[in-house]
């Protein structure tokens, strides 16, 4: 298949692209590449990827002419970045992705998959399935929900649209991140012997990034009749944890005594999710768990294979780019960073 992946240089994309290439697909990789693209350069010798440094808001839609499926991962990727500039968050995460879907349909692409987030649930007292009312709280989650609504309107017999609401991700990636819960806690433990917990009783579902990749591979093979116009929570119930439980599990997993430090809690999101639908429809079952992910990251930190450079904190890296005239000049497209 010919596949377009937007956000190809991101946390998930940098794990997904190698898997798609290994499976024999040709992949067009669209990204601003703020965090680099070195990890992709080695795949150019395979003649199975094309790197397109552009923006979902204004890329030339002709690149869609021979595409069989779009995985739309491009977005400002978390709440702190979203709150930095809510207007840009809606422009990119909502309108930008609706543009990708709309142009895909115009250019005859048969299938489009939107990467969304379970954060749209906001606050839930019970296990949230795909049919419950959502309560998005932040600019990031509100933009995701608006994108969901508008891309699903485009689905018809000739244009299959699906939405994947991912649990909070963790685990190693070539585009490493330490601004997501599990990875951040492991880093705290490694550096200080403490784990900073904000919102001890707040609940979240979690999923290893490689299992997120496996979910994409499953939906790629799925019969369109079973996924068209559908939303899927992506994760499993066994990884619904409170933040306090998560900290304890991480410390137990790496076998280190730790000190719990309670931080300020401005995060009012608390939800656990049901994953019956993706399990029953696609047969999705995650292979990895928190213990695996915590040890994976801890061992790589210990071996010096990964570090907490500025690039691993999305908000800090964007701020660094903006403050560095030379870097900013290199990364601007159409005179814009964001």
mmCIF file of C-alpha atoms in Angstrom:
data_model
loop_
_atom_site.group_PDB
_atom_site.id
_atom_site.type_symbol
_atom_site.label_atom_id
_atom_site.label_comp_id
_atom_site.label_asym_id
_atom_site.label_seq_id
_atom_site.Cartn_x
_atom_site.Cartn_y
_atom_site.Cartn_z
ATOM 1 C CA UNK A 1 0.000 0.000 0.000
ATOM 2 C CA UNK A 2 0.923 3.663 -0.391
ATOM 3 C CA UNK A 3 0.444 5.293 3.003
ATOM 4 C CA UNK A 4 0.614 8.949 4.030
ATOM 5 C CA UNK A 5 1.555 9.461 7.672
ATOM 6 C CA UNK A 6 1.250 13.005 8.967
ATOM 7 C CA UNK A 7 3.206 13.710 12.130
ATOM 8 C CA UNK A 8 5.662 11.082 10.911
ATOM 9 C CA UNK A 9 8.518 12.446 13.026
ATOM 10 C CA UNK A 10 6.583 12.384 16.292
ATOM 11 C CA UNK A 11 6.508 10.048 19.284
ATOM 12 C CA UNK A 12 4.206 7.504 17.615
ATOM 13 C CA UNK A 13 5.160 8.194 14.005
ATOM 14 C CA UNK A 14 8.838 7.454 14.596
ATOM 15 C CA UNK A 15 7.839 3.984 15.846
ATOM 16 C CA UNK A 16 5.189 3.453 13.173
ATOM 17 C CA UNK A 17 7.215 4.269 10.050
ATOM 18 C CA UNK A 18 9.834 1.496 10.510
ATOM 19 C CA UNK A 19 7.054 -1.062 11.030
ATOM 20 C CA UNK A 20 5.195 0.005 7.893
ATOM 21 C CA UNK A 21 8.403 -0.130 5.850
ATOM 22 C CA UNK A 22 9.224 -3.572 7.268
ATOM 23 C CA UNK A 23 5.758 -4.746 6.195
ATOM 24 C CA UNK A 24 6.503 -3.694 2.619
ATOM 25 C CA UNK A 25 4.486 -0.471 2.372
ATOM 26 C CA UNK A 26 5.578 2.771 0.709
ATOM 27 C CA UNK A 27 5.252 5.622 3.194
ATOM 28 C CA UNK A 28 5.010 9.341 2.568
ATOM 29 C CA UNK A 29 6.220 11.012 5.767
ATOM 30 C CA UNK A 30 4.737 14.485 6.243
ATOM 31 C CA UNK A 31 5.986 16.503 9.207
ATOM 32 C CA UNK A 32 7.508 19.822 10.201
ATOM 33 C CA UNK A 33 10.349 17.737 11.699
ATOM 34 C CA UNK A 34 10.866 20.130 14.599
ATOM 35 C CA UNK A 35 12.465 17.246 16.494
ATOM 36 C CA UNK A 36 14.651 16.030 13.641
ATOM 37 C CA UNK A 37 14.457 13.295 11.037
ATOM 38 C CA UNK A 38 17.792 11.490 11.383
ATOM 39 C CA UNK A 39 16.048 8.273 12.420
ATOM 40 C CA UNK A 40 14.212 8.234 9.070
ATOM 41 C CA UNK A 41 17.209 8.894 6.833
ATOM 42 C CA UNK A 42 18.424 5.303 7.078
ATOM 43 C CA UNK A 43 15.173 4.139 5.486
ATOM 44 C CA UNK A 44 15.660 6.259 2.369
ATOM 45 C CA UNK A 45 17.964 3.596 0.915
ATOM 46 C CA UNK A 46 14.996 1.214 0.849
ATOM 47 C CA UNK A 47 13.167 3.465 -1.641
ATOM 48 C CA UNK A 48 10.088 2.912 0.529
ATOM 49 C CA UNK A 49 9.766 6.346 2.088
ATOM 50 C CA UNK A 50 9.427 9.914 0.912
ATOM 51 C CA UNK A 51 10.161 12.730 3.363
ATOM 52 C CA UNK A 52 7.894 15.760 2.982
ATOM 53 C CA UNK A 53 8.812 18.668 5.260
ATOM 54 C CA UNK A 54 5.572 20.621 5.279
ATOM 55 C CA UNK A 55 2.529 21.548 7.337
ATOM 56 C CA UNK A 56 -0.947 19.968 7.297
ATOM 57 C CA UNK A 57 -2.451 23.461 6.989
ATOM 58 C CA UNK A 58 -0.944 24.189 3.576
ATOM 59 C CA UNK A 59 0.791 21.142 2.059
ATOM 60 C CA UNK A 60 0.190 20.537 -1.662
ATOM 61 C CA UNK A 61 -2.716 18.050 -1.775
ATOM 62 C CA UNK A 62 -1.340 16.511 -4.980
ATOM 63 C CA UNK A 63 0.745 14.252 -2.727
ATOM 64 C CA UNK A 64 -2.534 12.433 -1.992
ATOM 65 C CA UNK A 65 -3.159 11.369 -5.595
ATOM 66 C CA UNK A 66 -1.729 7.855 -5.277
ATOM 67 C CA UNK A 67 -2.340 7.277 -1.551
ATOM 68 C CA UNK A 68 -4.377 4.292 -0.306
ATOM 69 C CA UNK A 69 -4.742 5.319 3.340
ATOM 70 C CA UNK A 70 -3.910 8.314 5.536
ATOM 71 C CA UNK A 71 -2.808 7.993 9.143
ATOM 72 C CA UNK A 72 -3.305 11.538 10.444
ATOM 73 C CA UNK A 73 -1.078 11.898 13.523
ATOM 74 C CA UNK A 74 -0.029 15.538 13.110
ATOM 75 C CA UNK A 75 -0.903 17.754 16.067
ATOM 76 C CA UNK A 76 0.383 19.942 18.844
ATOM 77 C CA UNK A 77 0.805 16.940 21.053
ATOM 78 C CA UNK A 78 -0.135 17.700 24.648
ATOM 79 C CA UNK A 79 -1.998 19.990 27.032
ATOM 80 C CA UNK A 80 0.879 22.341 28.039
ATOM 81 C CA UNK A 81 1.649 23.093 24.386
ATOM 82 C CA UNK A 82 -2.056 23.447 23.671
ATOM 83 C CA UNK A 83 -2.512 25.984 26.439
ATOM 84 C CA UNK A 84 0.534 27.965 25.285
ATOM 85 C CA UNK A 85 -1.449 29.074 22.236
ATOM 86 C CA UNK A 86 -5.047 27.772 22.174
ATOM 87 C CA UNK A 87 -5.777 29.563 18.895
ATOM 88 C CA UNK A 88 -2.947 27.728 17.115
ATOM 89 C CA UNK A 89 -4.017 24.475 18.770
ATOM 90 C CA UNK A 90 -7.471 24.711 17.186
ATOM 91 C CA UNK A 91 -5.977 25.866 13.881
ATOM 92 C CA UNK A 92 -3.691 22.822 13.690
ATOM 93 C CA UNK A 93 -5.356 20.050 15.699
ATOM 94 C CA UNK A 94 -8.882 20.794 14.486
ATOM 95 C CA UNK A 95 -8.881 22.698 11.194
ATOM 96 C CA UNK A 96 -5.562 21.322 9.936
ATOM 97 C CA UNK A 97 -6.657 17.730 10.339
ATOM 98 C CA UNK A 98 -10.091 18.398 8.866
ATOM 99 C CA UNK A 99 -8.228 19.793 5.862
ATOM 100 C CA UNK A 100 -6.206 16.568 5.569
ATOM 101 C CA UNK A 101 -9.407 14.504 5.648
ATOM 102 C CA UNK A 102 -11.245 16.782 3.210
ATOM 103 C CA UNK A 103 -8.385 16.813 0.699
ATOM 104 C CA UNK A 104 -7.996 13.053 1.071
ATOM 105 C CA UNK A 105 -11.618 12.578 0.054
ATOM 106 C CA UNK A 106 -11.299 15.021 -2.858
ATOM 107 C CA UNK A 107 -8.243 13.192 -4.183
ATOM 108 C CA UNK A 108 -9.811 9.762 -4.049
ATOM 109 C CA UNK A 109 -8.036 8.340 -1.001
ATOM 110 C CA UNK A 110 -10.281 5.466 0.152
ATOM 111 C CA UNK A 111 -9.408 5.496 3.864
ATOM 112 C CA UNK A 112 -8.550 8.045 6.558
ATOM 113 C CA UNK A 113 -7.641 7.365 10.214
ATOM 114 C CA UNK A 114 -7.614 10.191 12.773
ATOM 115 C CA UNK A 115 -5.392 9.911 15.835
ATOM 116 C CA UNK A 116 -7.344 11.300 18.777
ATOM 117 C CA UNK A 117 -7.022 10.956 22.535
ATOM 118 C CA UNK A 118 -9.020 9.500 25.406
ATOM 119 C CA UNK A 119 -8.453 12.877 27.080
ATOM 120 C CA UNK A 120 -11.685 13.975 25.351
ATOM 121 C CA UNK A 121 -13.518 12.124 28.150
ATOM 122 C CA UNK A 122 -12.388 14.729 30.681
ATOM 123 C CA UNK A 123 -14.157 13.604 33.838
ATOM 124 C CA UNK A 124 -16.038 10.317 34.052
ATOM 125 C CA UNK A 125 -17.388 8.416 37.063
ATOM 126 C CA UNK A 126 -17.720 5.105 35.196
ATOM 127 C CA UNK A 127 -15.758 3.255 32.536
ATOM 128 C CA UNK A 128 -16.067 5.386 29.413
ATOM 129 C CA UNK A 129 -16.968 3.636 26.186
ATOM 130 C CA UNK A 130 -17.159 5.325 22.805
ATOM 131 C CA UNK A 131 -20.860 6.195 23.219
ATOM 132 C CA UNK A 132 -20.731 8.220 26.449
ATOM 133 C CA UNK A 133 -20.943 11.987 26.482
ATOM 134 C CA UNK A 134 -17.476 13.519 26.463
ATOM 135 C CA UNK A 135 -16.320 16.483 28.546
ATOM 136 C CA UNK A 136 -13.098 17.814 27.018
ATOM 137 C CA UNK A 137 -11.458 20.274 29.402
ATOM 138 C CA UNK A 138 -8.321 21.624 27.712
ATOM 139 C CA UNK A 139 -7.708 23.299 24.353
ATOM 140 C CA UNK A 140 -5.898 20.129 23.248
ATOM 141 C CA UNK A 141 -8.801 17.798 24.046
ATOM 142 C CA UNK A 142 -11.446 20.226 22.757
ATOM 143 C CA UNK A 143 -9.625 20.537 19.426
ATOM 144 C CA UNK A 144 -9.366 16.745 19.214
ATOM 145 C CA UNK A 145 -13.091 16.382 19.770
ATOM 146 C CA UNK A 146 -13.962 18.995 17.162
ATOM 147 C CA UNK A 147 -11.710 17.193 14.680
ATOM 148 C CA UNK A 148 -13.442 13.888 15.462
ATOM 149 C CA UNK A 149 -16.876 15.368 14.783
ATOM 150 C CA UNK A 150 -15.922 17.016 11.509
ATOM 151 C CA UNK A 151 -13.896 14.195 9.947
ATOM 152 C CA UNK A 152 -16.587 11.618 10.750
ATOM 153 C CA UNK A 153 -19.092 13.745 8.812
ATOM 154 C CA UNK A 154 -17.032 13.045 5.679
ATOM 155 C CA UNK A 155 -17.422 9.269 5.810
ATOM 156 C CA UNK A 156 -19.481 7.546 3.130
ATOM 157 C CA UNK A 157 -19.404 4.361 1.053
ATOM 158 C CA UNK A 158 -16.352 5.519 -0.882
ATOM 159 C CA UNK A 159 -14.476 7.228 1.963
ATOM 160 C CA UNK A 160 -13.867 5.188 5.109
ATOM 161 C CA UNK A 161 -13.169 7.336 8.181
ATOM 162 C CA UNK A 162 -12.181 5.980 11.585
ATOM 163 C CA UNK A 163 -11.134 7.667 14.837
ATOM 164 C CA UNK A 164 -8.699 6.127 17.312
ATOM 165 C CA UNK A 165 -8.873 7.499 20.868
ATOM 166 C CA UNK A 166 -5.562 6.453 22.349
ATOM 167 C CA UNK A 167 -4.907 5.913 26.031
ATOM 168 C CA UNK A 168 -1.986 7.882 27.534
ATOM 169 C CA UNK A 169 1.110 6.516 25.864
ATOM 170 C CA UNK A 170 4.452 5.501 27.331
ATOM 171 C CA UNK A 171 7.634 3.695 26.343
ATOM 172 C CA UNK A 172 10.763 4.267 24.282
ATOM 173 C CA UNK A 173 10.659 6.124 20.978
ATOM 174 C CA UNK A 174 13.347 7.490 18.639
ATOM 175 C CA UNK A 175 11.551 10.800 19.256
ATOM 176 C CA UNK A 176 11.775 10.346 23.027
ATOM 177 C CA UNK A 177 9.401 12.231 25.318
ATOM 178 C CA UNK A 178 9.662 12.829 29.051
ATOM 179 C CA UNK A 179 6.577 15.050 29.269
ATOM 180 C CA UNK A 180 4.136 12.138 29.506
ATOM 181 C CA UNK A 181 3.210 10.488 32.789
ATOM 182 C CA UNK A 182 4.966 7.116 32.837
ATOM 183 C CA UNK A 183 8.151 8.294 31.137
ATOM 184 C CA UNK A 184 8.316 11.360 33.371
ATOM 185 C CA UNK A 185 7.921 9.306 36.555
ATOM 186 C CA UNK A 186 10.666 6.886 35.509
ATOM 187 C CA UNK A 187 12.959 9.840 34.823
ATOM 188 C CA UNK A 188 12.171 11.334 38.262
ATOM 189 C CA UNK A 189 12.970 8.017 39.890
ATOM 190 C CA UNK A 190 16.222 7.629 37.973
ATOM 191 C CA UNK A 191 17.479 11.146 38.696
ATOM 192 C CA UNK A 192 16.251 11.808 42.229
ATOM 193 C CA UNK A 193 14.794 8.662 43.764
ATOM 194 C CA UNK A 194 11.522 10.577 44.015
ATOM 195 C CA UNK A 195 8.361 10.447 41.950
ATOM 196 C CA UNK A 196 6.401 13.667 41.650
ATOM 197 C CA UNK A 197 2.672 12.947 41.605
ATOM 198 C CA UNK A 198 0.045 15.486 40.625
ATOM 199 C CA UNK A 199 -3.561 14.428 41.132
ATOM 200 C CA UNK A 200 -2.876 11.229 43.075
ATOM 201 C CA UNK A 201 -6.445 9.932 42.743
ATOM 202 C CA UNK A 202 -7.019 11.000 39.136
ATOM 203 C CA UNK A 203 -7.491 8.036 36.809
ATOM 204 C CA UNK A 204 -6.091 7.400 33.330
ATOM 205 C CA UNK A 205 -5.801 4.520 30.866
ATOM 206 C CA UNK A 206 -2.267 3.777 29.620
ATOM 207 C CA UNK A 207 -0.777 2.067 26.568
ATOM 208 C CA UNK A 208 2.740 1.282 25.365
ATOM 209 C CA UNK A 209 3.663 3.147 22.188
ATOM 210 C CA UNK A 210 4.519 -0.102 20.391
ATOM 211 C CA UNK A 211 1.009 -1.369 21.104
ATOM 212 C CA UNK A 212 -0.312 1.852 19.571
ATOM 213 C CA UNK A 213 1.667 0.923 16.448
ATOM 214 C CA UNK A 214 0.157 -2.564 16.530
ATOM 215 C CA UNK A 215 -3.324 -1.016 16.660
ATOM 216 C CA UNK A 216 -2.552 0.931 13.474
ATOM 217 C CA UNK A 217 -1.366 -2.262 11.787
ATOM 218 C CA UNK A 218 -4.619 -3.998 12.725
ATOM 219 C CA UNK A 219 -6.875 -1.213 11.479
ATOM 220 C CA UNK A 220 -4.856 -1.132 8.253
ATOM 221 C CA UNK A 221 -5.938 -4.731 7.580
ATOM 222 C CA UNK A 222 -9.533 -4.345 8.804
ATOM 223 C CA UNK A 223 -12.590 -4.684 6.602
ATOM 224 C CA UNK A 224 -13.894 -1.168 5.981
ATOM 225 C CA UNK A 225 -17.470 -2.235 6.761
ATOM 226 C CA UNK A 226 -16.489 -2.834 10.391
ATOM 227 C CA UNK A 227 -14.620 0.439 10.950
ATOM 228 C CA UNK A 228 -16.229 3.079 8.709
ATOM 229 C CA UNK A 229 -17.630 5.986 10.709
ATOM 230 C CA UNK A 230 -16.483 4.388 13.958
ATOM 231 C CA UNK A 231 -14.573 5.580 17.021
ATOM 232 C CA UNK A 232 -12.306 3.157 18.880
ATOM 233 C CA UNK A 233 -10.789 3.526 22.332
ATOM 234 C CA UNK A 234 -7.284 2.063 22.076
ATOM 235 C CA UNK A 235 -5.868 0.382 25.177
ATOM 236 C CA UNK A 236 -6.993 -2.243 27.692
ATOM 237 C CA UNK A 237 -8.833 -2.158 31.018
ATOM 238 C CA UNK A 238 -5.905 -3.734 32.897
ATOM 239 C CA UNK A 239 -3.966 -0.497 32.402
ATOM 240 C CA UNK A 240 -6.570 1.847 33.889
ATOM 241 C CA UNK A 241 -4.733 3.285 36.923
ATOM 242 C CA UNK A 242 -4.907 6.199 39.301
ATOM 243 C CA UNK A 243 -1.795 8.375 39.156
ATOM 244 C CA UNK A 244 -0.902 7.238 42.682
ATOM 245 C CA UNK A 245 -1.193 3.571 41.692
ATOM 246 C CA UNK A 246 0.923 4.265 38.644
ATOM 247 C CA UNK A 247 3.764 5.733 40.713
ATOM 248 C CA UNK A 248 3.750 2.747 43.059
ATOM 249 C CA UNK A 249 3.740 0.269 40.172
ATOM 250 C CA UNK A 250 6.647 1.989 38.432
ATOM 251 C CA UNK A 251 8.779 1.948 41.585
ATOM 252 C CA UNK A 252 7.962 -1.719 42.203
ATOM 253 C CA UNK A 253 8.764 -2.586 38.601
ATOM 254 C CA UNK A 254 12.298 -1.191 38.688
ATOM 255 C CA UNK A 255 12.825 -2.428 42.254
ATOM 256 C CA UNK A 256 13.764 0.864 43.854
ATOM 257 C CA UNK A 257 12.592 2.424 47.087
ATOM 258 C CA UNK A 258 11.144 5.785 46.317
ATOM 259 C CA UNK A 259 9.862 8.919 47.944
ATOM 260 C CA UNK A 260 6.486 10.208 46.835
ATOM 261 C CA UNK A 261 6.363 13.952 46.295
ATOM 262 C CA UNK A 262 2.941 15.513 45.848
ATOM 263 C CA UNK A 263 3.002 18.334 43.324
ATOM 264 C CA UNK A 264 0.457 21.020 42.546
ATOM 265 C CA UNK A 265 -2.596 19.595 40.836
ATOM 266 C CA UNK A 266 -4.205 21.802 38.234
ATOM 267 C CA UNK A 267 -5.331 18.794 36.210
ATOM 268 C CA UNK A 268 -8.997 17.969 36.721
ATOM 269 C CA UNK A 269 -9.142 15.146 34.177
ATOM 270 C CA UNK A 270 -10.049 11.779 35.649
ATOM 271 C CA UNK A 271 -11.379 8.912 33.556
ATOM 272 C CA UNK A 272 -10.977 5.208 32.946
ATOM 273 C CA UNK A 273 -11.982 3.660 29.648
ATOM 274 C CA UNK A 274 -13.591 0.531 28.251
ATOM 275 C CA UNK A 275 -11.874 -1.185 25.335
ATOM 276 C CA UNK A 276 -14.475 -3.822 24.465
ATOM 277 C CA UNK A 277 -15.119 -2.360 21.027
ATOM 278 C CA UNK A 278 -11.588 -2.531 19.631
ATOM 279 C CA UNK A 279 -11.055 -5.945 21.221
ATOM 280 C CA UNK A 280 -14.242 -7.367 19.700
ATOM 281 C CA UNK A 281 -13.957 -5.632 16.316
ATOM 282 C CA UNK A 282 -10.235 -5.821 15.595
ATOM 283 C CA UNK A 283 -9.049 -8.438 18.074
ATOM 284 C CA UNK A 284 -6.716 -5.874 19.626
ATOM 285 C CA UNK A 285 -4.853 -6.986 22.731
ATOM 286 C CA UNK A 286 -1.855 -5.019 24.035
ATOM 287 C CA UNK A 287 1.319 -7.056 24.474
ATOM 288 C CA UNK A 288 3.199 -4.764 26.849
ATOM 289 C CA UNK A 289 2.449 -3.304 30.285
ATOM 290 C CA UNK A 290 3.644 -0.609 32.674
ATOM 291 C CA UNK A 291 6.277 -2.877 34.228
ATOM 292 C CA UNK A 292 7.810 -3.552 30.823
ATOM 293 C CA UNK A 293 7.741 0.132 29.853
ATOM 294 C CA UNK A 294 9.184 1.342 33.157
ATOM 295 C CA UNK A 295 12.082 -1.119 32.986
ATOM 296 C CA UNK A 296 12.662 -0.377 29.312
ATOM 297 C CA UNK A 297 13.104 3.335 29.968
ATOM 298 C CA UNK A 298 15.010 2.920 33.244
ATOM 299 C CA UNK A 299 17.561 0.577 31.649
ATOM 300 C CA UNK A 300 18.065 2.898 28.674
ATOM 301 C CA UNK A 301 18.606 5.836 31.039
ATOM 302 C CA UNK A 302 21.074 3.794 33.074
ATOM 303 C CA UNK A 303 22.959 2.767 29.922
ATOM 304 C CA UNK A 304 23.077 6.365 28.676
ATOM 305 C CA UNK A 305 21.115 5.439 25.560
ATOM 306 C CA UNK A 306 18.561 8.188 26.241
ATOM 307 C CA UNK A 307 18.781 11.468 28.163
ATOM 308 C CA UNK A 308 16.345 14.179 29.163
ATOM 309 C CA UNK A 309 17.530 16.772 26.668
ATOM 310 C CA UNK A 310 15.403 19.841 25.979
ATOM 311 C CA UNK A 311 14.024 18.055 22.909
ATOM 312 C CA UNK A 312 12.298 15.472 25.120
ATOM 313 C CA UNK A 313 10.017 18.118 26.663
ATOM 314 C CA UNK A 314 7.788 19.332 23.842
ATOM 315 C CA UNK A 315 6.881 22.715 25.325
ATOM 316 C CA UNK A 316 10.492 23.538 26.270
ATOM 317 C CA UNK A 317 11.716 22.600 22.793
ATOM 318 C CA UNK A 318 9.152 24.834 21.084
ATOM 319 C CA UNK A 319 10.168 27.684 23.392
ATOM 320 C CA UNK A 320 13.835 27.017 22.594
ATOM 321 C CA UNK A 321 13.148 27.134 18.858
ATOM 322 C CA UNK A 322 11.318 30.438 19.217
ATOM 323 C CA UNK A 323 14.218 31.934 21.210
ATOM 324 C CA UNK A 324 16.913 30.795 18.745
ATOM 325 C CA UNK A 325 16.857 33.015 15.615
ATOM 326 C CA UNK A 326 19.005 30.679 13.504
ATOM 327 C CA UNK A 327 17.076 27.523 14.377
ATOM 328 C CA UNK A 328 13.792 29.363 13.985
ATOM 329 C CA UNK A 329 14.799 30.556 10.517
ATOM 330 C CA UNK A 330 15.659 27.001 9.419
ATOM 331 C CA UNK A 331 12.380 25.513 10.647
ATOM 332 C CA UNK A 332 9.957 28.181 9.456
ATOM 333 C CA UNK A 333 7.681 27.345 6.542
ATOM 334 C CA UNK A 334 5.765 30.145 4.825
ATOM 335 C CA UNK A 335 7.350 32.440 7.402
ATOM 336 C CA UNK A 336 5.697 30.582 10.281
ATOM 337 C CA UNK A 337 6.814 28.309 13.079
ATOM 338 C CA UNK A 338 3.348 27.523 14.426
#
